[in-house]
CSV table of C-alpha atoms in Angstrom, one decimal:
chain,number,residue,atom,x,y,z
H,5,MET,CA,1.8,-20.9,-26.8
H,6,ALA,CA,1.6,-17.1,-25.9
H,7,GLU,CA,3.3,-15.4,-23.3
H,8,THR,CA,2.4,-12.7,-21.6
H,9,TYR,CA,4.5,-9.8,-19.2
H,10,LYS,CA,1.4,-9.3,-17.1
H,11,LYS,CA,3.4,-10.4,-13.7
H,12,LEU,CA,6.6,-8.3,-14.8
H,13,PHE,CA,4.3,-5.1,-15.3
H,14,HIS,CA,2.5,-6.0,-11.8
H,15,LEU,CA,6.1,-6.8,-9.8
H,16,LEU,CA,7.3,-3.1,-11.0
H,17,ILE,CA,4.4,-1.8,-9.6
H,18,ASP,CA,4.8,-3.4,-6.5
H,19,GLN,CA,8.4,-2.7,-5.9
H,20,GLY,CA,7.9,1.1,-7.0
H,21,ILE,CA,10.0,0.8,-10.0
H,22,GLN,CA,9.6,2.7,-12.8
H,23,THR,CA,10.3,1.5,-16.6
H,24,SER,CA,12.5,4.0,-17.1
H,25,GLU,CA,14.8,2.7,-14.0
H,26,LEU,CA,14.6,-0.7,-15.2
H,27,THR,CA,15.6,0.0,-18.6
H,28,GLU,CA,18.6,1.9,-17.1
H,29,LYS,CA,19.5,-0.9,-14.7
H,30,ALA,CA,18.9,-3.7,-17.1
H,31,GLY,CA,20.7,-1.9,-19.9
H,32,PHE,CA,18.3,-2.3,-22.6
H,33,SER,CA,16.0,0.4,-24.9
H,34,PRO,CA,12.7,2.0,-23.6
H,35,ASN,CA,11.5,0.1,-27.2
H,36,ILE,CA,11.9,-3.4,-25.7
H,37,LEU,CA,9.5,-2.4,-22.7
H,38,THR,CA,7.4,-0.5,-25.0
H,39,ARG,CA,7.1,-4.0,-27.4
H,40,LEU,CA,6.4,-6.0,-24.2
H,41,ASP,CA,3.8,-3.8,-22.8
H,42,VAL,CA,2.1,-3.8,-26.5
H,43,THR,CA,2.7,-7.5,-26.4
H,44,SER,CA,0.8,-8.1,-23.4
H,45,MET,CA,-1.8,-5.8,-23.9
H,46,CYS,CA,-3.1,-7.2,-27.5
H,47,GLN,CA,-3.2,-10.8,-26.0
């Protein structure tokens, strides 16, 4: 079963949080978010 992260990206937009802020606060690299975004776009 494929997982999507569309809800995460919509939540970020609704909350007014930029992806760079999320990576800083969560403590992971920007590459992780890029992979999640590309994965959600492919499915």
